Coordinates of N, CA and C and ligand atoms in Angstrom, one line a residue:
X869 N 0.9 -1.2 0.0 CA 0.0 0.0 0.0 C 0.9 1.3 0.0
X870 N 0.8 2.0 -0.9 CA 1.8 3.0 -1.1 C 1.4 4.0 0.3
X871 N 2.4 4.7 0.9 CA 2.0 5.7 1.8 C 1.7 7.1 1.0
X872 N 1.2 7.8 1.8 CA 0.5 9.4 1.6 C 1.7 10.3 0.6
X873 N 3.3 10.2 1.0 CA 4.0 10.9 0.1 C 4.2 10.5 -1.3
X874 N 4.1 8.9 -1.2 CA 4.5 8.5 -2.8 C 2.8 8.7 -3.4
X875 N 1.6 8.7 -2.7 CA 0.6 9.2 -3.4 C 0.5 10.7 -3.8
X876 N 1.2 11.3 -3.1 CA 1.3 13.1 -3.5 C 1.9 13.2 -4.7
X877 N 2.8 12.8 -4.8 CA 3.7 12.6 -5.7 C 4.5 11.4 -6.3
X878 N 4.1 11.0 -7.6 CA 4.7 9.6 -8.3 C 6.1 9.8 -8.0
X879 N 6.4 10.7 -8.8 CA 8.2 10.8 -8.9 C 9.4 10.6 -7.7
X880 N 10.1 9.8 -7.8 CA 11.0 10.0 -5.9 C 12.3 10.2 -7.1
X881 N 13.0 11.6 -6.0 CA 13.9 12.2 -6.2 C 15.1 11.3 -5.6
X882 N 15.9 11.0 -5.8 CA 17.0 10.6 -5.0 C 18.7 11.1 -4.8
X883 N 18.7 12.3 -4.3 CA 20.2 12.6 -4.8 C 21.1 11.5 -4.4
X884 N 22.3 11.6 -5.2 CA 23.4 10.7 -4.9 C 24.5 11.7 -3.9
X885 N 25.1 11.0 -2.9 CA 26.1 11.9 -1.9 C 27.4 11.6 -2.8
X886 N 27.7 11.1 -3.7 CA 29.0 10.9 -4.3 C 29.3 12.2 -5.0
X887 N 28.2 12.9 -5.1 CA 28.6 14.7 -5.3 C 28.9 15.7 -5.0
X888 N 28.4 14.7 -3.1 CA 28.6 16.0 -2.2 C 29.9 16.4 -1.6
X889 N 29.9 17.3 -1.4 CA 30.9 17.6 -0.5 C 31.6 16.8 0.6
X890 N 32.6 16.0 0.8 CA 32.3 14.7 1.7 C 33.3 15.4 3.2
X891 N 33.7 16.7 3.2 CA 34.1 17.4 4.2 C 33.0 18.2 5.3
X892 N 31.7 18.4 4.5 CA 30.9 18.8 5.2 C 29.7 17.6 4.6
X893 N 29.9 16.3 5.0 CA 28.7 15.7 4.6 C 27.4 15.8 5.2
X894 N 27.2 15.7 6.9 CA 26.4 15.6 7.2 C 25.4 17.0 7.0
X895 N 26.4 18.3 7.0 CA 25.3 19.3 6.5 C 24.9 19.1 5.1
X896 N 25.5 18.4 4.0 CA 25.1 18.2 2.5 C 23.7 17.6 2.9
X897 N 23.7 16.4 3.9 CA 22.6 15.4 3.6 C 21.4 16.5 4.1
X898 N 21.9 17.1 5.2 CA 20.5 17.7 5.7 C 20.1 18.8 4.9
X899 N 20.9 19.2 3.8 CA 20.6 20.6 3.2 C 19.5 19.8 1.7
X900 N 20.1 18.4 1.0 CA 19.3 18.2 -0.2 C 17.5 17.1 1.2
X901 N 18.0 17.1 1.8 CA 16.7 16.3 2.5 C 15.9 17.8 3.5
X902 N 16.0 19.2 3.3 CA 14.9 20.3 3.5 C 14.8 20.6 2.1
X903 N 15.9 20.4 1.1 CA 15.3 21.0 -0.4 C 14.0 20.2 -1.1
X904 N 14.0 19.7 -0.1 CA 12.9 18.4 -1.0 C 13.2 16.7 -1.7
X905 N 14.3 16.4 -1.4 CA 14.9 15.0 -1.5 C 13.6 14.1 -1.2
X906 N 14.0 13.1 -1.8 CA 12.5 12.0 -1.0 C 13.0 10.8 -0.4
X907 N 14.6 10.7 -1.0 CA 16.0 9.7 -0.3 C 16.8 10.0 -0.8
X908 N 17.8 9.6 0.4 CA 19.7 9.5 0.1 C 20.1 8.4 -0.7
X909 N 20.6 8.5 -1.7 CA 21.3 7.4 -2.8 C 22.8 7.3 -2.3
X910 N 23.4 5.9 -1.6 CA 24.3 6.2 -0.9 C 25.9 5.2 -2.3
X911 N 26.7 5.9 -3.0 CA 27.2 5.2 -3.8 C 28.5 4.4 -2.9
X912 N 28.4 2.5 -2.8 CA 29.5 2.0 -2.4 C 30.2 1.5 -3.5
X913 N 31.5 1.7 -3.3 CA 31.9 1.1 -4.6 C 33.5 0.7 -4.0
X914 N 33.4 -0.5 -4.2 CA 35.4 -1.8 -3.7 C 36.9 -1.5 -4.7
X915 N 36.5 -0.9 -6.0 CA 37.6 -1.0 -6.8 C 38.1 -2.1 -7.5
X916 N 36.8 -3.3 -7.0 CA 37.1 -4.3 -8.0 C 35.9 -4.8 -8.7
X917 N 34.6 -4.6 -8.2 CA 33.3 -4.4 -9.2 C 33.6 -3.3 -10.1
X918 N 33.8 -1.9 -9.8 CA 34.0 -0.8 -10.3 C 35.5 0.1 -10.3
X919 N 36.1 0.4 -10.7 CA 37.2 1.2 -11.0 C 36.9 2.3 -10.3
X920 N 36.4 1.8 -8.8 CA 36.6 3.2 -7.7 C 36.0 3.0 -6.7
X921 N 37.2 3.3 -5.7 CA 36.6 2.9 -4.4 C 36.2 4.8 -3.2
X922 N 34.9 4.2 -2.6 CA 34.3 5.3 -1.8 C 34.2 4.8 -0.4
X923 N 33.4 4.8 -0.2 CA 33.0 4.4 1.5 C 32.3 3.1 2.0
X924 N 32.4 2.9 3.6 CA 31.5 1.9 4.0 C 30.6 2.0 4.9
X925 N 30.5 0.9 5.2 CA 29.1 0.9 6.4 C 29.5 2.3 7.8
X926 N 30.3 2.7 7.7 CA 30.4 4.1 8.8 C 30.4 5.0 8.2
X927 N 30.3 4.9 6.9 CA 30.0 6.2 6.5 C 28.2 6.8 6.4
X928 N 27.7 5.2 6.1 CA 26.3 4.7 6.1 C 25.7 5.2 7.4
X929 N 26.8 5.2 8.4 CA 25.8 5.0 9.8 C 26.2 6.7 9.5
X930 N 27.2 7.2 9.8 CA 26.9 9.1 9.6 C 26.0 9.7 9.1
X931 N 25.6 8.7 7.2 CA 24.9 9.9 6.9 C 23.1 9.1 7.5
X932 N 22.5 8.2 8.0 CA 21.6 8.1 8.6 C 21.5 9.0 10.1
X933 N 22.6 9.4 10.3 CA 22.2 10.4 12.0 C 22.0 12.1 11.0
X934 N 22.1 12.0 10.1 CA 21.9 13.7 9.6 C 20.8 13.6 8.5
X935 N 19.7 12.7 9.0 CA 18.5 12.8 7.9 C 17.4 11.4 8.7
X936 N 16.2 11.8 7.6 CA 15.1 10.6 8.6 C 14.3 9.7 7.2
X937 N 15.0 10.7 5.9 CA 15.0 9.9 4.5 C 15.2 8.7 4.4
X938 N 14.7 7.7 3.7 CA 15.1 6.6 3.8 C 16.6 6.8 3.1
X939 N 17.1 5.7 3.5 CA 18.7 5.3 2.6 C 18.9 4.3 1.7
X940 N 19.2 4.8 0.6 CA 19.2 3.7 -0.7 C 20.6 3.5 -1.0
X941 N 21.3 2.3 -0.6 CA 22.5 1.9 -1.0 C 22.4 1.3 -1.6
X942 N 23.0 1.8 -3.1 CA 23.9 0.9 -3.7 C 25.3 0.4 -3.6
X943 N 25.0 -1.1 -4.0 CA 26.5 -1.4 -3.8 C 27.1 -1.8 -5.0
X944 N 27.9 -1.4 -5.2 CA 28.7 -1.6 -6.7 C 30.4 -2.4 -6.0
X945 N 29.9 -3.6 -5.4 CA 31.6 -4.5 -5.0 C 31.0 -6.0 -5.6
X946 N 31.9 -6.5 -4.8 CA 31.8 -8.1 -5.6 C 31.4 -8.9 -4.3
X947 N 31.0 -10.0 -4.1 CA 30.5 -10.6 -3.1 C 29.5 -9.6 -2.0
X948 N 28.4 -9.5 -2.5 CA 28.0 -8.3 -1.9 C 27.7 -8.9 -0.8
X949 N 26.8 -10.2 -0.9 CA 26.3 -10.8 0.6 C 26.8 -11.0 1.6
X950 N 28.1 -10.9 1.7 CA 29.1 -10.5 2.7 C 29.2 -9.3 3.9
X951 N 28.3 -8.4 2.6 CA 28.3 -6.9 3.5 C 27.1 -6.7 3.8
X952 N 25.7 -7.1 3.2 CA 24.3 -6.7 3.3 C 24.3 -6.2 4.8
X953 N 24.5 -7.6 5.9 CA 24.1 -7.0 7.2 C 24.7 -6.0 7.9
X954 N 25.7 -5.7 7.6 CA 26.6 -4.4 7.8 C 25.7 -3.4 7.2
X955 N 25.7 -2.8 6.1 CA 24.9 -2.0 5.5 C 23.3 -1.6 6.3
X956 N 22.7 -2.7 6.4 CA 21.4 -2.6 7.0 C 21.8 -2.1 8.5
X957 N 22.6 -2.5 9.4 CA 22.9 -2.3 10.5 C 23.0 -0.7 10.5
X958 N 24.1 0.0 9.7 CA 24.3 1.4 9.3 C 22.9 1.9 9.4
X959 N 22.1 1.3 8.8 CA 21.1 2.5 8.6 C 20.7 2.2 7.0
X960 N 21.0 0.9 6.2 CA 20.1 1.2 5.0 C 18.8 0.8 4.8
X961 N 17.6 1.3 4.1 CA 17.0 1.2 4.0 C 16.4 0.3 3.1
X962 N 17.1 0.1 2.2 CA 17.6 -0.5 0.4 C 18.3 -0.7 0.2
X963 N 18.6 -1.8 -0.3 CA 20.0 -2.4 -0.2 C 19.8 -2.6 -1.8
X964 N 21.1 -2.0 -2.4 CA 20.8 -2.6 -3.9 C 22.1 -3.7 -4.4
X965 N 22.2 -4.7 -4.9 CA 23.0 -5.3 -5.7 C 23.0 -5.8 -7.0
X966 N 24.2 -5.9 -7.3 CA 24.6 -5.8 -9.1 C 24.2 -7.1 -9.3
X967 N 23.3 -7.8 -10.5 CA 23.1 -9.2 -11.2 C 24.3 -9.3 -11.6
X968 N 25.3 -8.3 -12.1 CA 26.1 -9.3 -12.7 C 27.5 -9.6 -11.5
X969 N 27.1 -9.1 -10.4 CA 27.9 -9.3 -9.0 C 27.6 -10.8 -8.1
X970 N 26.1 -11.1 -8.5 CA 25.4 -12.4 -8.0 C 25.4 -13.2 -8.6
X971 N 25.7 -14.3 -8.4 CA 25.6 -15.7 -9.4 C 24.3 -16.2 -8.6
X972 N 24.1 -15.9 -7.6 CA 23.1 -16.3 -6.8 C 21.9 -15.3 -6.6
X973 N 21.2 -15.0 -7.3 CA 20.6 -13.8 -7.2 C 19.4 -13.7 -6.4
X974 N 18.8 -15.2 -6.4 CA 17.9 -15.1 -5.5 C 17.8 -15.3 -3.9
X975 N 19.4 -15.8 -3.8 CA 19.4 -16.3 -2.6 C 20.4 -14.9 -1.8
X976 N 20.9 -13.6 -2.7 CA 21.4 -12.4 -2.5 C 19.9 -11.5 -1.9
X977 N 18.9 -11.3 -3.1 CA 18.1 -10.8 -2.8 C 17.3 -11.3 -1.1
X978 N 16.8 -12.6 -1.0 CA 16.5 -13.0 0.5 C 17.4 -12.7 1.5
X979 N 18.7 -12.4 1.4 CA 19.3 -11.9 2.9 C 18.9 -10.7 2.9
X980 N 19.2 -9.6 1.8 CA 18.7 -8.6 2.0 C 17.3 -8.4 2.6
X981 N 16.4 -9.2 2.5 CA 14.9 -9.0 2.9 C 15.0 -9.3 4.5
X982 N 15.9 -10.4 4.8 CA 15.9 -11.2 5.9 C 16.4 -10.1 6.9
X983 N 17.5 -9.7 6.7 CA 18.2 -8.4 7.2 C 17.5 -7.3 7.5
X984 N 16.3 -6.9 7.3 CA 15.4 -6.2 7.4 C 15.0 -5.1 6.6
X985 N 15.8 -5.3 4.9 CA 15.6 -3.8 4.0 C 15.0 -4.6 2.8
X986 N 14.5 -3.1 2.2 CA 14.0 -3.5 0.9 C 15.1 -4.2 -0.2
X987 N 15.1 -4.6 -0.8 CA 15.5 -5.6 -2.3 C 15.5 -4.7 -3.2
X988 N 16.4 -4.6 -4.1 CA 16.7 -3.8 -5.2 C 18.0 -4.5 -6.1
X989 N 17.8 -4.9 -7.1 CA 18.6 -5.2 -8.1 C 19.1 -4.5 -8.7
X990 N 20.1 -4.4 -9.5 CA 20.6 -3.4 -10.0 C 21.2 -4.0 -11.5
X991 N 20.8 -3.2 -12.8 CA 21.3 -3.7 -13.9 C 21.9 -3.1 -14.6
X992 N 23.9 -3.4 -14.8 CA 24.5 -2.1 -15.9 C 23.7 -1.9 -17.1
X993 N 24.0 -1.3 -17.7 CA 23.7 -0.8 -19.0 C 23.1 -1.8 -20.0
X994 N 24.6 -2.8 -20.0 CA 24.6 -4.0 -20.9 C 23.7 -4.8 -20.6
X995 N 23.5 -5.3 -19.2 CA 22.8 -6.2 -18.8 C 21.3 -6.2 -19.3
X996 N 21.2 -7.5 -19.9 CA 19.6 -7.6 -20.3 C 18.0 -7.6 -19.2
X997 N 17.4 -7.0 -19.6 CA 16.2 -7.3 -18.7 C 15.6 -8.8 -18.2
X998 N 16.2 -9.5 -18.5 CA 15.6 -10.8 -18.4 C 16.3 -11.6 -17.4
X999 N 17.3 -10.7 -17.0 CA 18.3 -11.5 -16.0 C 16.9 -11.5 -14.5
X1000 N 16.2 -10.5 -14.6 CA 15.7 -9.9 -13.3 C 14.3 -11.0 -13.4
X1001 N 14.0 -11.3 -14.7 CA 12.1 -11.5 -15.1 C 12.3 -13.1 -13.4
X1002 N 13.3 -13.6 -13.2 CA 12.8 -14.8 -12.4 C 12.8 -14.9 -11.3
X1003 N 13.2 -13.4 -10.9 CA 12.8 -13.1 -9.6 C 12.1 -11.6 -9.3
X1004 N 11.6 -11.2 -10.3 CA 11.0 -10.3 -10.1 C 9.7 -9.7 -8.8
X1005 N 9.2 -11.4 -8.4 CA 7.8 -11.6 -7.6 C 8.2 -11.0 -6.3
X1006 N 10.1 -11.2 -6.4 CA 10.6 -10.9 -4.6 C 11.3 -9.7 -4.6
X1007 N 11.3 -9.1 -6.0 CA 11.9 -8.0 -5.8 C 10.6 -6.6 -5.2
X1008 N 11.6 -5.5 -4.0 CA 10.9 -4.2 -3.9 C 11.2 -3.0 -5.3
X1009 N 12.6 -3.1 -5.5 CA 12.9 -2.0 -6.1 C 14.1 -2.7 -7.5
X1010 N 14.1 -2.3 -8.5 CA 14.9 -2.3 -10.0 C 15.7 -1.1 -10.3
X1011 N 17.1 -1.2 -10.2 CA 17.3 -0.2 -10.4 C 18.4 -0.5 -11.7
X1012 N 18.0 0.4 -12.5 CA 18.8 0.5 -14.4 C 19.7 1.3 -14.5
X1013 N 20.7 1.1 -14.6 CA 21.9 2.0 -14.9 C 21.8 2.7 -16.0
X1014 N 22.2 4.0 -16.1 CA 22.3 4.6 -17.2 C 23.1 5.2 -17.5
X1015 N 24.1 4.8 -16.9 CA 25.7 5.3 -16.9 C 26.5 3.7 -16.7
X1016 N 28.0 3.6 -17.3 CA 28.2 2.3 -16.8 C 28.9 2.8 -15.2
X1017 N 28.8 2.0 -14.2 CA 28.8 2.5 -13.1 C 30.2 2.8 -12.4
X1018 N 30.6 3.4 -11.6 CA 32.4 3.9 -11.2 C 32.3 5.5 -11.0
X1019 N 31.8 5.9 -11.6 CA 31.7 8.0 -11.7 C 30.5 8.4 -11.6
X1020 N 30.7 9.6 -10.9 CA 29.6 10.8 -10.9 C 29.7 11.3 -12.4
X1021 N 29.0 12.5 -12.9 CA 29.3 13.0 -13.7 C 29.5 12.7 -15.3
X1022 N 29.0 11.4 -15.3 CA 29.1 10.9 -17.1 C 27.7 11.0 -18.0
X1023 N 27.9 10.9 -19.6 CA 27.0 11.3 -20.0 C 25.7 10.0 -20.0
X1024 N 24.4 10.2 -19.9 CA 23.4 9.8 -19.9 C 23.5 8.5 -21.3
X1025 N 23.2 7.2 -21.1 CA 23.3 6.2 -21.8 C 21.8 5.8 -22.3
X1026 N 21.0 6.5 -23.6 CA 19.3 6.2 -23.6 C 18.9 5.1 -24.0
X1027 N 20.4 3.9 -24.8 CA 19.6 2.9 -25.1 C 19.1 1.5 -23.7
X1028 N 19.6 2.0 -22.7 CA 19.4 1.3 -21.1 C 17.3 1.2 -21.2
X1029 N 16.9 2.4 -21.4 CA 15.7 2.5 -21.0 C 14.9 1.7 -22.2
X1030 N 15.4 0.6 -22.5 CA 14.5 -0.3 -23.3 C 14.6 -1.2 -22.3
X1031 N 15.7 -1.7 -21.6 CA 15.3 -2.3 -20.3 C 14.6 -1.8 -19.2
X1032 N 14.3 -0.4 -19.1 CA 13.3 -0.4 -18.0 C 11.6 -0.7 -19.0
X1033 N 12.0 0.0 -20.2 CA 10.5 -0.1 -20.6 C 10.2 -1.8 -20.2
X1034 N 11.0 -2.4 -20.7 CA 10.9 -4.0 -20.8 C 10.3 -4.4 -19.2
X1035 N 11.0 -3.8 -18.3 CA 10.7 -4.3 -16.8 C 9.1 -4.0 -16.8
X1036 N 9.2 -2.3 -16.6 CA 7.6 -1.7 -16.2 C 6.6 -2.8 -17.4
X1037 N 7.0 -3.1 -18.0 CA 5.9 -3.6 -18.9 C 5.5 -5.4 -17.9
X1038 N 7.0 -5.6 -17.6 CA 6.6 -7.3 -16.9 C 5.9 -7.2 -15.9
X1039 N 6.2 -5.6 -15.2 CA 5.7 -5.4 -13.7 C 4.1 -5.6 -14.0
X1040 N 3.8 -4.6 -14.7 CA 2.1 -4.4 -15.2 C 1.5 -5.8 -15.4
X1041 N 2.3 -6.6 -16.4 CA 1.8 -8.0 -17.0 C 1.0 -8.2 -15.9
X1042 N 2.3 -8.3 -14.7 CA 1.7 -9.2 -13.5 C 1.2 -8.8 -12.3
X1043 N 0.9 -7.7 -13.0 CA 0.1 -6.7 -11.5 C 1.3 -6.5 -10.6
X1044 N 2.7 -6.3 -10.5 CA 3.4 -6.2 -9.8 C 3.8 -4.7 -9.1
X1045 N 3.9 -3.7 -8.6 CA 3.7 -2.4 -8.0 C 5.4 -2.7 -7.4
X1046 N 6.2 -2.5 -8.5 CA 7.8 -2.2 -8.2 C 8.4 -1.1 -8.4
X1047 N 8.8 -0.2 -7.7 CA 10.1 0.8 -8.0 C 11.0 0.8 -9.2
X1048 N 11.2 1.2 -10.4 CA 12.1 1.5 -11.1 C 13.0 2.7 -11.2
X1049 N 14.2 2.5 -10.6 CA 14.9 3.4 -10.4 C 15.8 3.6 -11.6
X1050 N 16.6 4.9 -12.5 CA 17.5 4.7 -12.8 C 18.5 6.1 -12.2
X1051 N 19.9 5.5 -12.9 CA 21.1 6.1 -12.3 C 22.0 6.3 -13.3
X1052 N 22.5 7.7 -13.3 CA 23.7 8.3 -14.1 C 23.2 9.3 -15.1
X1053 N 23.6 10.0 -14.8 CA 23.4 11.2 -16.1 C 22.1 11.9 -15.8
X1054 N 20.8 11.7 -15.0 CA 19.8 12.2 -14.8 C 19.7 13.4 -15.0
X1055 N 19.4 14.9 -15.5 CA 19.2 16.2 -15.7 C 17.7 16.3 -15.7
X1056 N 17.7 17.5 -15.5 CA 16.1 17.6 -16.3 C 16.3 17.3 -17.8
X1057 N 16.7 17.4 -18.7 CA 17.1 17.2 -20.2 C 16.7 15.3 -20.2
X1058 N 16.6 14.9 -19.7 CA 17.1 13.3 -19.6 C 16.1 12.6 -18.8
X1059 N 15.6 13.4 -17.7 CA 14.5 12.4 -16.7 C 13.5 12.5 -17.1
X1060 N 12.7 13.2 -18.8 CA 11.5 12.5 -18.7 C 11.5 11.4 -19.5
X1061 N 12.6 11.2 -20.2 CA 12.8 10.6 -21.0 C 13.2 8.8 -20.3
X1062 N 13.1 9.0 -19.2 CA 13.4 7.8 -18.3 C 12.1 7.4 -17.7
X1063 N 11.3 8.8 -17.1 CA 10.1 8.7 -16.9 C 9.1 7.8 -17.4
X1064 N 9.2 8.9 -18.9 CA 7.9 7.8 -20.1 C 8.3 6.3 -20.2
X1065 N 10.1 5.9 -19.9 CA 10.4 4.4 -20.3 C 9.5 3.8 -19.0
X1066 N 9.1 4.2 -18.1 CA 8.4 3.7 -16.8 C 9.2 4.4 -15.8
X1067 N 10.4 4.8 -15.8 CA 10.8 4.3 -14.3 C 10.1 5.7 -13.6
X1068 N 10.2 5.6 -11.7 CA 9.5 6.4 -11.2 C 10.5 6.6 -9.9
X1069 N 12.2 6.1 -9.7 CA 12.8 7.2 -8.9 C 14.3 7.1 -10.0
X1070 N 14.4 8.6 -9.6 CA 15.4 9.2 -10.1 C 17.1 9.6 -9.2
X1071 N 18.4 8.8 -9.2 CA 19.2 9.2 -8.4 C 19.9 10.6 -9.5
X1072 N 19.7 11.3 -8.8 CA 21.2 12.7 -9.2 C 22.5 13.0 -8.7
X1073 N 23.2 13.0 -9.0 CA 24.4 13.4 -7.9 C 24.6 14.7 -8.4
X1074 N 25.3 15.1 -9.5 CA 25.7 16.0 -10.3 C 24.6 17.1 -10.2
X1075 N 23.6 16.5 -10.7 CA 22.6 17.5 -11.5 C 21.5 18.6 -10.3
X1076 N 21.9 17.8 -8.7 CA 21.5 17.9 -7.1 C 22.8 18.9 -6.8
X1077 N 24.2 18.1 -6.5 CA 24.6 18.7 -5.6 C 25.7 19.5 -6.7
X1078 N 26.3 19.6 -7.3 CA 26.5 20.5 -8.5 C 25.9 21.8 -8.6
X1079 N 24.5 22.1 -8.4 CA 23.8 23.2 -8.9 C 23.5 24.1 -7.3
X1080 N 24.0 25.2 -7.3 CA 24.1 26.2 -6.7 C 23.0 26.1 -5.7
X1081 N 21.7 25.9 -6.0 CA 20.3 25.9 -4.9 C 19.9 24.7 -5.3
X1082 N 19.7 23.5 -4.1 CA 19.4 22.3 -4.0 C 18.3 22.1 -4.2
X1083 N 17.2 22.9 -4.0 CA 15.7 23.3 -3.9 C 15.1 23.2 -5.4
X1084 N 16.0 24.3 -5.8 CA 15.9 24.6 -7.4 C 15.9 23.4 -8.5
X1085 N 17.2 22.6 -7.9 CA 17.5 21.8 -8.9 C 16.9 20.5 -8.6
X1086 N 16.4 20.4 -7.2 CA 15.3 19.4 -7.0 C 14.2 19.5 -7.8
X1087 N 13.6 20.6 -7.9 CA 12.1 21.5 -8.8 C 12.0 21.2 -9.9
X1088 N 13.5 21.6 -10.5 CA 14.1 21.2 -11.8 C 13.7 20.1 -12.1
X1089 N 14.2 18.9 -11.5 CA 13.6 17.8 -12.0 C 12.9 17.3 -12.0
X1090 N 11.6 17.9 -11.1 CA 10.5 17.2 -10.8 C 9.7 17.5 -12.3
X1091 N 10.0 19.0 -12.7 CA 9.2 19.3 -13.8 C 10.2 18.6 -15.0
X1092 N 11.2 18.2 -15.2 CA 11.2 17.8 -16.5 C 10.5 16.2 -16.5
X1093 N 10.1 15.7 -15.3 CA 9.1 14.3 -15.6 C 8.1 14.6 -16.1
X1094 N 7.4 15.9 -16.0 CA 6.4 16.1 -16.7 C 6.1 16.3 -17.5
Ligands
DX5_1373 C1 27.6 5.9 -10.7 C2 26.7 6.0 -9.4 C3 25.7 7.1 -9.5 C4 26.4 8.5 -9.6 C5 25.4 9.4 -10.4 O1 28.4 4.8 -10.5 O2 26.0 4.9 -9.2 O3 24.8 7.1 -8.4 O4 26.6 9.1 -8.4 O5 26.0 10.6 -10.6 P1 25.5 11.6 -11.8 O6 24.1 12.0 -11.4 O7 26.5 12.8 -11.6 O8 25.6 10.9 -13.1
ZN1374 ZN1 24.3 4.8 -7.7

């Protein structure tokens, strides 16, 4: 049953903190979560999933004491099920992991649930939509890359959103009420265009904490879904 905010509003904004300022983070978090944030998109990344390594579960627990937003981590490492309960312990709320990080995908996705957070998959660029179709019944949240994943700041990748169209269409098939998230390159220029493919939360890092007034650039995006 969806709650009162995601009925106000379809769209969930998610800025990414891999933009922010990481010397003054906890004021960053609190400043995009009064601009109108709807969650923290938290980027982990090992240096051996991805060509760059950021933070861990204490960074996780920091930025949960400077906000009451939920927390959406993704994790971009290898053996993720190793770290889930750490992560959730921090303070996440969403735990996302890579299909192509899982050989086990369904038995990844259940710790996460078990552990006490929502489920979220996560699919690069390349990766086909069909990797997700056989566990879709247990997933909360899909999230499509639209950048290949390692950096803030890269250009928007449009042929991805034939995999979200492809998901939101399997979701519908089956009456299924899932999250489609995507990630990288978001602008207003670029998020309705992710919008119409179905998806309905958007992470920014760049396009959030980059732009002078957090408020603004939150606004910004809300209207180019429209
Ligand atoms: C990329 C990360 C993204 C990144 C998005 O690997 O997963 O969350 O922070 O940054 P922008 O919005 O600048 O493309
Ligand atoms: Zn991300």
């Amino acid at each position: 049953m969806p709650d009162s905010r995601s009925q106000a509003k379809s769209e969930l904004i998610a800025p990414s903190i891999l933009a922010a300022d990481f010397g003054r983070l906890a004021e960053e978090v609190k400043a995009v979560s009064d601009a109108g944030a709807d969650c923290i998109h938290v980027d982990v990344m090992d240096g051996r999933f991805v060509p760059n390594i950021t933070i861990g579960p204490i960074v996780v627990e920091a930025v949960r004491k400077a906000t009451t937003l939920p927390l959406d981590v993704h994790l971009m490492i290898v053996e993720p099920d190793l770290y889930v309960g750490d992560f959730v312990s921090a303070g996440a709320d969403i735990v996302g992991v890579h299909v192509e990080a899982c050989p086990h995908l369904h038995r990844s996705i259940q710790n996460i649930k078990e552990a006490g957070a929502r489920a979220c998959a996560v699919l690069n660029p390349a990766t086909h939509a069909s990797t997700v179709l056989g566990v879709l019944e247990d997933l909360d949240q899909i999230l499509v890359m639209t950048v290949n994943p390692g950096f803030g700041g890269q250009r928007f990748i449009a042929s991805a959103l034939e995999t979200v169209q492809t998901l939101r269409g399997a979701c519908e098939a089956r009456g299924l009420n899932i999250d489609i998230e995507v990630d990288g390159g978001v602008t207003p220029h670029t998020i309705g265009t992710a919008a119409a493919a179905g998806a309905n939360m958007f992470v920014a890092g760049t396009a959030v904490f980059g732009a002078p007034d957090y408020a603004q650039a939150i606004a910004a995006l809300r209207a180019g879904v429209a």
